[in-house]
Short mmCIF file of N, CA and C in Angstrom, two decimals:
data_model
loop_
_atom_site.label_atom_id
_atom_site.label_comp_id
_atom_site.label_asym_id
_atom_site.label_seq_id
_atom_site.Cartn_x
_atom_site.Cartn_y
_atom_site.Cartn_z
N UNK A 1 2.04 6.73 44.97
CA UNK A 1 3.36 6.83 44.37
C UNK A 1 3.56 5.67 43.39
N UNK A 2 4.03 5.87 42.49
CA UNK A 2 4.42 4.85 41.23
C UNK A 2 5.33 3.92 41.47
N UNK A 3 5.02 2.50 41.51
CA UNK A 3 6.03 1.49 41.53
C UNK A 3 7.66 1.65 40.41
N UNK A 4 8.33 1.25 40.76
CA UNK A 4 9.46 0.97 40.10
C UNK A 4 9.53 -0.89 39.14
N UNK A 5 9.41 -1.01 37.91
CA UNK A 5 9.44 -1.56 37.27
C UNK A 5 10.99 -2.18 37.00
N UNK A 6 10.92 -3.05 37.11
CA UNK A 6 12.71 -4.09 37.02
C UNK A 6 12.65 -5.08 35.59
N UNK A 7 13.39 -4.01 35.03
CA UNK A 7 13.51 -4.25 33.41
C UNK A 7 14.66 -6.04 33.40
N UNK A 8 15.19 -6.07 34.53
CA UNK A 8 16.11 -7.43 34.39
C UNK A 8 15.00 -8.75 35.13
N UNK A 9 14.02 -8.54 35.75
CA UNK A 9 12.74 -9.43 36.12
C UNK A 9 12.09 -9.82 34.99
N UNK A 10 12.10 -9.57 33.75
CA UNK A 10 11.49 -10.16 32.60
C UNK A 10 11.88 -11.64 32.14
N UNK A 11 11.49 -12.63 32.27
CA UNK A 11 11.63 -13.64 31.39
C UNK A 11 11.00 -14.33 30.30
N UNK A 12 9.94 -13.28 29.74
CA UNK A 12 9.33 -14.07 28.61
C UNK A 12 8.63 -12.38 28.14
N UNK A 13 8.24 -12.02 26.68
CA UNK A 13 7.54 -11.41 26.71
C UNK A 13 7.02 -11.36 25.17
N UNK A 14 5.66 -11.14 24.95
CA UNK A 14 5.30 -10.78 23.69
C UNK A 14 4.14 -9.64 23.27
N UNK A 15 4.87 -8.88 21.89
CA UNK A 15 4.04 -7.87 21.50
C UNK A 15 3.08 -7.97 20.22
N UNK A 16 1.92 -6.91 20.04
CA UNK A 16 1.03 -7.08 18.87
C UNK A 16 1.20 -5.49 18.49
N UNK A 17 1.24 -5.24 17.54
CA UNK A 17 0.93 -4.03 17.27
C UNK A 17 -0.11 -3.33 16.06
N UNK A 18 -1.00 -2.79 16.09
CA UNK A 18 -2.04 -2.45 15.63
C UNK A 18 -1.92 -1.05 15.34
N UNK A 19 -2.65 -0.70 13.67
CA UNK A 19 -2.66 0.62 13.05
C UNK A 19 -4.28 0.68 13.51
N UNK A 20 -4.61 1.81 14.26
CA UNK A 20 -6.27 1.89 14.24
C UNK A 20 -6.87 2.92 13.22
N UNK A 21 -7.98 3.09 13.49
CA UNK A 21 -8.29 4.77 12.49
C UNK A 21 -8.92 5.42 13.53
N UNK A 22 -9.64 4.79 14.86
CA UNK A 22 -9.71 6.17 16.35
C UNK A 22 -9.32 4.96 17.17
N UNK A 23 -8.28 5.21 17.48
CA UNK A 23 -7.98 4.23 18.85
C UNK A 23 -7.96 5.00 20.37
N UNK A 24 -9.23 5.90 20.29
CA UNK A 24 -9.89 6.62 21.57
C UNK A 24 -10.22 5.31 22.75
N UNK A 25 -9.27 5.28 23.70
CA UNK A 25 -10.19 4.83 25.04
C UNK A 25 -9.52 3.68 24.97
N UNK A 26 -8.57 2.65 23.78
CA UNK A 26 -8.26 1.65 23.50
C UNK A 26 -7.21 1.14 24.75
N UNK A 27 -6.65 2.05 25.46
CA UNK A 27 -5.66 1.33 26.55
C UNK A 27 -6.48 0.93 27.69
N UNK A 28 -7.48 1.79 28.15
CA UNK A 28 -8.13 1.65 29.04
C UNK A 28 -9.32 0.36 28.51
N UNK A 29 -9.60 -0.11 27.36
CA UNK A 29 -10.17 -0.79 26.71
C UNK A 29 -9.82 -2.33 27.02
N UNK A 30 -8.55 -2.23 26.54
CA UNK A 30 -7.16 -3.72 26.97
C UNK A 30 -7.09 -3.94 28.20
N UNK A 31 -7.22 -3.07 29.28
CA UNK A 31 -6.94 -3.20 30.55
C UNK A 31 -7.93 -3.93 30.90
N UNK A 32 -9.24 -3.25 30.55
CA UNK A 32 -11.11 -3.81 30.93
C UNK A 32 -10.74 -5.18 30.64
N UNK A 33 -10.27 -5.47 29.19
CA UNK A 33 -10.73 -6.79 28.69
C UNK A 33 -9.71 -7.68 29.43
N UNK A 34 -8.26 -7.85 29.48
CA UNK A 34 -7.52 -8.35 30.53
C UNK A 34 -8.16 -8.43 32.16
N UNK A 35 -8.05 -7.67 32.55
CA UNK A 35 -8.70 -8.08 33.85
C UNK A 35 -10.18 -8.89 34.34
N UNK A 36 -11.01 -8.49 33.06
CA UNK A 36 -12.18 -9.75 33.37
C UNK A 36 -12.23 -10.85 32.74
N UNK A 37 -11.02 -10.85 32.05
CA UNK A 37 -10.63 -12.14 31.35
C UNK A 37 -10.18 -12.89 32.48
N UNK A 38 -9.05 -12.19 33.28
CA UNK A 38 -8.36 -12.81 34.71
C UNK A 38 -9.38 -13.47 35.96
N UNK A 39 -10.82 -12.47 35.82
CA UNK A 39 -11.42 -12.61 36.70
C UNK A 39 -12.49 -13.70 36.39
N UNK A 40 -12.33 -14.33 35.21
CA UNK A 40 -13.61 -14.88 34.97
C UNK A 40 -13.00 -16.23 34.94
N UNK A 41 -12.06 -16.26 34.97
CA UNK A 41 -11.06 -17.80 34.88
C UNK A 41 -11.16 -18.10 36.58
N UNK A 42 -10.92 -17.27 37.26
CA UNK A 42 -11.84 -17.74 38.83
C UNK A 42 -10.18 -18.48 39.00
N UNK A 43 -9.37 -18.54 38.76
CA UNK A 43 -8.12 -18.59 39.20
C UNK A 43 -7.76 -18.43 40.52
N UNK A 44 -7.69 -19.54 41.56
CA UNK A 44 -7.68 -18.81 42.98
C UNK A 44 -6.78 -17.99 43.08
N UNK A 45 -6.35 -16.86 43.60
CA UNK A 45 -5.10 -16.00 44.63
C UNK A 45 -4.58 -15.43 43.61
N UNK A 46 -5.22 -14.74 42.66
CA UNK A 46 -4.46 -13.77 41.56
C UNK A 46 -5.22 -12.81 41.81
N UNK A 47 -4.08 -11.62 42.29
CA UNK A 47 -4.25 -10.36 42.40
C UNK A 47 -4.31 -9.21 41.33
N UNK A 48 -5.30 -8.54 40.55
CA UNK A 48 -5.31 -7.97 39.90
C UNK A 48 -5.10 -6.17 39.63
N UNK A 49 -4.09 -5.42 39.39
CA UNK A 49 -4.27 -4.15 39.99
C UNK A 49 -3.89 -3.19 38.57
N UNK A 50 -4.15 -1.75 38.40
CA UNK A 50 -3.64 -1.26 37.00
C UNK A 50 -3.22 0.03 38.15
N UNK A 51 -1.57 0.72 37.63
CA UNK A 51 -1.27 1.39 38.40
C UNK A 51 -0.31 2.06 37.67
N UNK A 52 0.62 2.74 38.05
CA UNK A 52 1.85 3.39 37.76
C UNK A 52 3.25 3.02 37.78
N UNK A 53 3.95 2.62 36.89
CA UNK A 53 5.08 2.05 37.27
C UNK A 53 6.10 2.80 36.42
N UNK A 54 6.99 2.81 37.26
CA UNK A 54 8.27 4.07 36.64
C UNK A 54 9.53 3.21 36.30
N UNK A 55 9.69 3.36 34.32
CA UNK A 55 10.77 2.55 34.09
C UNK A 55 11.78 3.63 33.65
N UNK A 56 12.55 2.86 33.04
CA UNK A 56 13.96 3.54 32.77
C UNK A 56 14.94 4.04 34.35
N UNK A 57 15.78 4.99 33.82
CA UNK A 57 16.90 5.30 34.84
C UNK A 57 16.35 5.85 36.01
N UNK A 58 17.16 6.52 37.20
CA UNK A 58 17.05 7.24 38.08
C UNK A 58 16.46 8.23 37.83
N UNK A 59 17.42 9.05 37.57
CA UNK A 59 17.37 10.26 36.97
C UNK A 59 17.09 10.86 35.19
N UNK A 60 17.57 9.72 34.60
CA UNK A 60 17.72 9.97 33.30
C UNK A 60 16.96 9.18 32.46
N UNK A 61 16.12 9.47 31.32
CA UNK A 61 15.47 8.09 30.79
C UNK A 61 13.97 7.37 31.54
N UNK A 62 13.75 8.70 32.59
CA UNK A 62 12.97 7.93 33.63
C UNK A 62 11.28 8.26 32.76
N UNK A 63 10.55 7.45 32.85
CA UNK A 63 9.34 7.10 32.13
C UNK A 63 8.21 6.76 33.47
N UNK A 64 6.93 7.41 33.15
CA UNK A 64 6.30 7.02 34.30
C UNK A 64 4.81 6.32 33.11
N UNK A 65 4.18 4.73 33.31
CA UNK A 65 3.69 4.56 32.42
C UNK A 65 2.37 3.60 33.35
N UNK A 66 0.94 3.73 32.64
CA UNK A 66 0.18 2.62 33.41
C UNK A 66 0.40 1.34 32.81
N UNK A 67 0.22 0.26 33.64
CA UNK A 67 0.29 -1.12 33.41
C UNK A 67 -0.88 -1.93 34.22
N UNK A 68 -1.09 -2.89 33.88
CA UNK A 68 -2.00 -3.91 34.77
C UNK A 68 -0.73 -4.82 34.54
N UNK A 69 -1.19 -5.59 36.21
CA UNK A 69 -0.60 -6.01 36.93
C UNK A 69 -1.10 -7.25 37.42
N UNK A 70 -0.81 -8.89 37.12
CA UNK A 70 -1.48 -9.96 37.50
C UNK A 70 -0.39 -10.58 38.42
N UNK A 71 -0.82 -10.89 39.96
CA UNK A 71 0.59 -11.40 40.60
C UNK A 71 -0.18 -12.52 41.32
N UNK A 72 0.00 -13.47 42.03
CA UNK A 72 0.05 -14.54 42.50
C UNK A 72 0.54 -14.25 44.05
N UNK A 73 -1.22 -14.42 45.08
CA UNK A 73 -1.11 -14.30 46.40
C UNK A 73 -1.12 -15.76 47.13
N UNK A 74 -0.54 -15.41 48.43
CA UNK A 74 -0.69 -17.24 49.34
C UNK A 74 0.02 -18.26 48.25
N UNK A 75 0.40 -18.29 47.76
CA UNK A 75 1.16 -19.22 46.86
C UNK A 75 2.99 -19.26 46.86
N UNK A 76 3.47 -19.92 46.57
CA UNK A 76 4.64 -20.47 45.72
C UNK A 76 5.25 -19.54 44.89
N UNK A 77 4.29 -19.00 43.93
CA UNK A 77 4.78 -18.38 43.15
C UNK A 77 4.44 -16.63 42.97
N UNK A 78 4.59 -16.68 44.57
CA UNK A 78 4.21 -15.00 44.96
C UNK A 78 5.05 -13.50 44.44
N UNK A 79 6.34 -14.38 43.49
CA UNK A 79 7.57 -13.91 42.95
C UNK A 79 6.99 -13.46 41.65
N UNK A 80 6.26 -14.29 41.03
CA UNK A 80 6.07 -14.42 39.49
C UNK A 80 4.72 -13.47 39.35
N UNK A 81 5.14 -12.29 38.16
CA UNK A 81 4.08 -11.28 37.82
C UNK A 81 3.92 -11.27 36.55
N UNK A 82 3.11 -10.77 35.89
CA UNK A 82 2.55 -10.36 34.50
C UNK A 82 1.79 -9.04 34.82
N UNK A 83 2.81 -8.71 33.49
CA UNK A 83 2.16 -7.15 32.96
C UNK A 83 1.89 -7.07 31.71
N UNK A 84 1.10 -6.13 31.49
CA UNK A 84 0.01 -6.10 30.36
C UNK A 84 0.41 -4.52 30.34
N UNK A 85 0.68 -4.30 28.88
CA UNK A 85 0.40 -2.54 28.49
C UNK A 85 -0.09 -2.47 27.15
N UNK A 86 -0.41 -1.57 27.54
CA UNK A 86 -0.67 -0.85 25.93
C UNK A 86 -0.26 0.85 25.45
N UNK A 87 0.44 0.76 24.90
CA UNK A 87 0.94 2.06 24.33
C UNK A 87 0.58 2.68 23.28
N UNK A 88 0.32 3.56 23.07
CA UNK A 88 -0.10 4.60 21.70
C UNK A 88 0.86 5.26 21.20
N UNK A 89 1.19 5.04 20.24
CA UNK A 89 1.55 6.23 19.18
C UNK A 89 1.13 6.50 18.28
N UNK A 90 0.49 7.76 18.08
CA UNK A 90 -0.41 8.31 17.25
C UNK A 90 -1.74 7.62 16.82
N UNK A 91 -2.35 6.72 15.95
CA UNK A 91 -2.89 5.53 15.62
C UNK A 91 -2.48 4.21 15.72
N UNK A 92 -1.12 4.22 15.80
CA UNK A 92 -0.46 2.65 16.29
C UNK A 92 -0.36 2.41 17.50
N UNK A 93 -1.03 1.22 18.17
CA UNK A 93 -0.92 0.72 19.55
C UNK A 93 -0.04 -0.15 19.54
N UNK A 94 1.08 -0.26 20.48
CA UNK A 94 1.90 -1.63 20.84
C UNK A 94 1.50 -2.17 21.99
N UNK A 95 0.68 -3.71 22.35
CA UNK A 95 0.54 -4.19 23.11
C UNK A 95 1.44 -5.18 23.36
N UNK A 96 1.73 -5.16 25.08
CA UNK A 96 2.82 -5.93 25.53
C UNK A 96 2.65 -6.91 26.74
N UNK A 97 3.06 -8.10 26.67
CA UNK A 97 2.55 -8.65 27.83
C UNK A 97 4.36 -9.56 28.35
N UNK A 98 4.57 -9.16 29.63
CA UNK A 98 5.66 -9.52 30.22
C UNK A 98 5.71 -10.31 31.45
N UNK A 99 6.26 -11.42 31.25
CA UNK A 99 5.96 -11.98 32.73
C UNK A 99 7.58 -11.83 33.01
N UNK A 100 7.15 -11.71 34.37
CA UNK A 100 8.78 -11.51 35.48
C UNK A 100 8.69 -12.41 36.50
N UNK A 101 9.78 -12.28 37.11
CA UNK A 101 10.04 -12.88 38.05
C UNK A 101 10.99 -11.79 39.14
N UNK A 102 9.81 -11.72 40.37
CA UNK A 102 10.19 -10.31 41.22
C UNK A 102 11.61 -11.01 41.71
N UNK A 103 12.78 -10.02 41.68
CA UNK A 103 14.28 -10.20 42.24
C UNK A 103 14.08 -9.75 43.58
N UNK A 104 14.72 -10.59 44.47
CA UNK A 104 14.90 -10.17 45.71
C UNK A 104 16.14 -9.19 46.16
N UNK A 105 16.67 -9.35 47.38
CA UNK A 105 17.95 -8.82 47.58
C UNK A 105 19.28 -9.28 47.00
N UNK A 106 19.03 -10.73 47.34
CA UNK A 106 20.30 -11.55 46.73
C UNK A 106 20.53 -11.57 45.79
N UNK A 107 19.23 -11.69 44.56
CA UNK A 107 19.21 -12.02 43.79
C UNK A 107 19.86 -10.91 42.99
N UNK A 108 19.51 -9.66 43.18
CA UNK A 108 19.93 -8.91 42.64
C UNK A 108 21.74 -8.40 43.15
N UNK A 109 22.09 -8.66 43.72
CA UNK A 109 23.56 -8.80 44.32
C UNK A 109 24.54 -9.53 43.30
N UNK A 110 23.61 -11.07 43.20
CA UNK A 110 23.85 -11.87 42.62
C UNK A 110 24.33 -11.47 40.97
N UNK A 111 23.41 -10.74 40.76
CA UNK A 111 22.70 -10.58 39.58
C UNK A 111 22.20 -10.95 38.40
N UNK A 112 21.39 -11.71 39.30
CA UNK A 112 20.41 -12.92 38.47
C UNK A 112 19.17 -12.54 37.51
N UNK A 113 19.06 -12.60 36.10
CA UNK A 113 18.13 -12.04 35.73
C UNK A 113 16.76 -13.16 35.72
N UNK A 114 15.73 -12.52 34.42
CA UNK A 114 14.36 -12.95 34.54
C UNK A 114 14.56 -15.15 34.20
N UNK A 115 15.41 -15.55 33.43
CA UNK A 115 15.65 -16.54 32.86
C UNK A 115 16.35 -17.49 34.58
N UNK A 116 16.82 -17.18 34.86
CA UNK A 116 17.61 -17.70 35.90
C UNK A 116 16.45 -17.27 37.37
N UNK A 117 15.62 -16.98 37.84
CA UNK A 117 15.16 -16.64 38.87
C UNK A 117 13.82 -17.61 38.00
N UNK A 118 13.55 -17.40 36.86
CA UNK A 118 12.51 -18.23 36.39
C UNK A 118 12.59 -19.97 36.75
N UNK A 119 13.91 -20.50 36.54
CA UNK A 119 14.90 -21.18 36.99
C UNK A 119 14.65 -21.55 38.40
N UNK A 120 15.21 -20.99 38.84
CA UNK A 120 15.15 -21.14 40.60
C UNK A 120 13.79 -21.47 41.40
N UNK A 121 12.74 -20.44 40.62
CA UNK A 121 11.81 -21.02 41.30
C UNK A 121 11.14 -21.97 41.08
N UNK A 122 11.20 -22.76 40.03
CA UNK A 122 10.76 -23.62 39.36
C UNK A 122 11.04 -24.69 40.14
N UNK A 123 12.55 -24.31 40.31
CA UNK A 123 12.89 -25.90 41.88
C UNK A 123 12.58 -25.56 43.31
N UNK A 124 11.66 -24.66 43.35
CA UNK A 124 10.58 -24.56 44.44
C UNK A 124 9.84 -25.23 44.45
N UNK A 125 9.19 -26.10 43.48
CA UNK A 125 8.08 -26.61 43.45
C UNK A 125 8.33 -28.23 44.37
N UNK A 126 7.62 -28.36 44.93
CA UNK A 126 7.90 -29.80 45.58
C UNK A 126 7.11 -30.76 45.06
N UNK A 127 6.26 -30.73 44.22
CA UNK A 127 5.31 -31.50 43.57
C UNK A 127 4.39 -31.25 42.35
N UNK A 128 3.89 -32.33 42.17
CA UNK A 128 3.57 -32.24 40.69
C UNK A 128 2.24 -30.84 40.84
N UNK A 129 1.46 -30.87 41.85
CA UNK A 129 0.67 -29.76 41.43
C UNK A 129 1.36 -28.58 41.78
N UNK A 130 2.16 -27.95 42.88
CA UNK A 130 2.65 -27.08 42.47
C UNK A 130 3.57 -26.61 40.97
N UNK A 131 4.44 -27.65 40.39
CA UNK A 131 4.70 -27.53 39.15
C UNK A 131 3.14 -26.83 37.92
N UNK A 132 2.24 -27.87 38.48
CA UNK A 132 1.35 -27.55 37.43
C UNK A 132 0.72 -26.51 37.44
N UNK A 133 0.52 -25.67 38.80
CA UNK A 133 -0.09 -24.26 39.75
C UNK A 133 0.81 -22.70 38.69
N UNK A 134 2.19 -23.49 38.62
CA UNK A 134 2.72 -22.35 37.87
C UNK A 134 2.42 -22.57 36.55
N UNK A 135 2.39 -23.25 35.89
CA UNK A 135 2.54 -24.04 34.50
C UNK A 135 0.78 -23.36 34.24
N UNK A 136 -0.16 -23.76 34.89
CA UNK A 136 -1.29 -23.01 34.63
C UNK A 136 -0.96 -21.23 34.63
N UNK A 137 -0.63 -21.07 35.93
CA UNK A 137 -0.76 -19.46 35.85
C UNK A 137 0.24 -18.66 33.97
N UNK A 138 1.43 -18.98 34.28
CA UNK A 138 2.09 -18.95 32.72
C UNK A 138 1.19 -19.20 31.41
N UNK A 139 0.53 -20.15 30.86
CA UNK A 139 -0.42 -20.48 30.24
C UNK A 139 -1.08 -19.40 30.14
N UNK A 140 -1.88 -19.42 31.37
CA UNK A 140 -3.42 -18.08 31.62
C UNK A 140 -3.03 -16.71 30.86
N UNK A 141 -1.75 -16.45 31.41
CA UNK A 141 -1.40 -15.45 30.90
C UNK A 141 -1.27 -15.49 29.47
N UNK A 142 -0.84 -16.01 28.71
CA UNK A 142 -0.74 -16.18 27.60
C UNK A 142 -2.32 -16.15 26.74
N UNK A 143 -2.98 -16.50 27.54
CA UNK A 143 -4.39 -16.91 26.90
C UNK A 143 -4.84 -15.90 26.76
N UNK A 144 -5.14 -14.67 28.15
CA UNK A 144 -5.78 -14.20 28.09
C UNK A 144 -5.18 -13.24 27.18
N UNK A 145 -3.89 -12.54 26.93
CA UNK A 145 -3.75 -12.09 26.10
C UNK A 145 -3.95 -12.12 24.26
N UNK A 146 -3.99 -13.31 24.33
CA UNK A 146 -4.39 -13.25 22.33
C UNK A 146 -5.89 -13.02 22.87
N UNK A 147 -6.79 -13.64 23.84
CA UNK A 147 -8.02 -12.98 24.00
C UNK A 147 -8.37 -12.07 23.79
N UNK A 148 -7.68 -10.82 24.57
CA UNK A 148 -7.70 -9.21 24.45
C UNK A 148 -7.26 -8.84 23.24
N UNK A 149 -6.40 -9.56 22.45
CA UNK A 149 -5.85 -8.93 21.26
C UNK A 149 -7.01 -9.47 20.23
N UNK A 150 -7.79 -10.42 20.33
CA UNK A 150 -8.74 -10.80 19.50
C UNK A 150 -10.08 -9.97 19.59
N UNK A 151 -10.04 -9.21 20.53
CA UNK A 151 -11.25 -8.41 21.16
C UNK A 151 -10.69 -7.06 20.41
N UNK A 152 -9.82 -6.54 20.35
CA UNK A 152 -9.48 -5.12 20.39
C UNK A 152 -8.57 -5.07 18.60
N UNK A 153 -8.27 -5.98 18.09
CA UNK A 153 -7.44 -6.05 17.01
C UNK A 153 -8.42 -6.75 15.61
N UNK A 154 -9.87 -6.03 15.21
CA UNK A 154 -10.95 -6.67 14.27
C UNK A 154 -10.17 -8.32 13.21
N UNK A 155 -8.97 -7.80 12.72
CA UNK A 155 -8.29 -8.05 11.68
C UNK A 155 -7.27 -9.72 12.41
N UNK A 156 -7.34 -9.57 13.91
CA UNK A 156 -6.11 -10.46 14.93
C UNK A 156 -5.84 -11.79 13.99
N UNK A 157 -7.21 -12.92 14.09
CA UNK A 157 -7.06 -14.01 13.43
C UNK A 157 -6.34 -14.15 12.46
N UNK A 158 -6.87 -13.04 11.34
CA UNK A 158 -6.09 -12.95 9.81
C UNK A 158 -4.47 -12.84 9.84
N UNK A 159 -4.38 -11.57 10.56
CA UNK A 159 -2.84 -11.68 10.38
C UNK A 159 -2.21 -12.55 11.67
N UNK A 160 -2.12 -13.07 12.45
CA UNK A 160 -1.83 -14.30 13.21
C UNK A 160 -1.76 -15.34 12.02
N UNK A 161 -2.79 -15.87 11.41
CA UNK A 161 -2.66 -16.93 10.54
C UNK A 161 -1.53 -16.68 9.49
N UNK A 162 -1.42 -15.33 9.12
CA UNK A 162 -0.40 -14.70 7.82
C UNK A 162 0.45 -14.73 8.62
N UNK A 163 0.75 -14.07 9.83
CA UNK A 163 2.17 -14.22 10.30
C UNK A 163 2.81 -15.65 10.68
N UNK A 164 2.50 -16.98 10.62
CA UNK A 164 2.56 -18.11 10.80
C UNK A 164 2.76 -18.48 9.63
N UNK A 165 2.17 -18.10 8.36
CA UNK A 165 2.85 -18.65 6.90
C UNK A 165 3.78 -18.29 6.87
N UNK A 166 4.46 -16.76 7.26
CA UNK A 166 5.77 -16.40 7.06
C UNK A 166 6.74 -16.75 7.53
N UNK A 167 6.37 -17.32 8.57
CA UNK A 167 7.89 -18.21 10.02
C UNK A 167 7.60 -18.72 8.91
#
């Protein structure tokens, strides 16, 4: 059965988007290259999984989509996930990478989103290496993604460098 995806658990996210000329096999492509990117960093207690997760409404709006899934086991930061997609339309891929922060009961009562639970757990940390335990995992994520986008996007460097003259 397909997980349920919590669009207010987001606190950071960034996209690439790419015109291909056969972008055959390319999601399942991003997924390969993300996950042995994850696996080769030897990162202790990161759980890696690609599955089904159902966003939008209840009833209405409801979307059922694959994602990979990087979460953080035996740790501190067993809250904090990253997701990785890739979407097609037609020849254009949008790749997306989102880190969250899983809401609990309260939290959601509360109704605390991804910025504020990002927050909170942060003053979980009781010390400098747990600070740094998350501060790496956040990073990783980040890495491995321009990785995958440098693997799967021929052109990445060029326009990265062009999009940086334009800021």
């Amino acid at each position: 059965m397909a997980k349920r995806f919590d669009f207010t658990s987001v606190y950071e996210d960034e996209t690439w988007t790419v015109v291909f000329d056969d972008n055959e096999g390319i999601q399942d492509r991003f997924y390969e290259i993300v996950k042995d990117e994850i696996n080769k960093s030897q990162f202790p207690g990161l759980e890696v999984s690609i599955e089904e997760y159902i966003t939008g409404g209840i009833f209405f709006n409801k979307e059922s989509t694959k994602m990979l899934c990087v979460k953080a086991q035996d740790s501190t930061f067993e809250q904090f996930e990253i997701y990785y997609r890739a979407q097609v339309f037609g020849n254009v891929v949008i790749f997306t990478r989102m880190e969250c922060m899983e809401r609990g009961f309260f939290s959601i009562l509360a109704g605390k989103s991804g910025n504020e639970l990002k927050a909170a757990l942060r003053l979980k940390c009781k010390n400098m290496a747990q600070y740094e335990e998350f501060i790496a995992i956040d990073s990783l994520a980040d890495i491995v993604f321009r990785c995958a986008l440098q693997r799967v996007d021929p052109e990445y460097r060029e326009r990265k460098v062009l999009n940086l003259k334009i800021a």
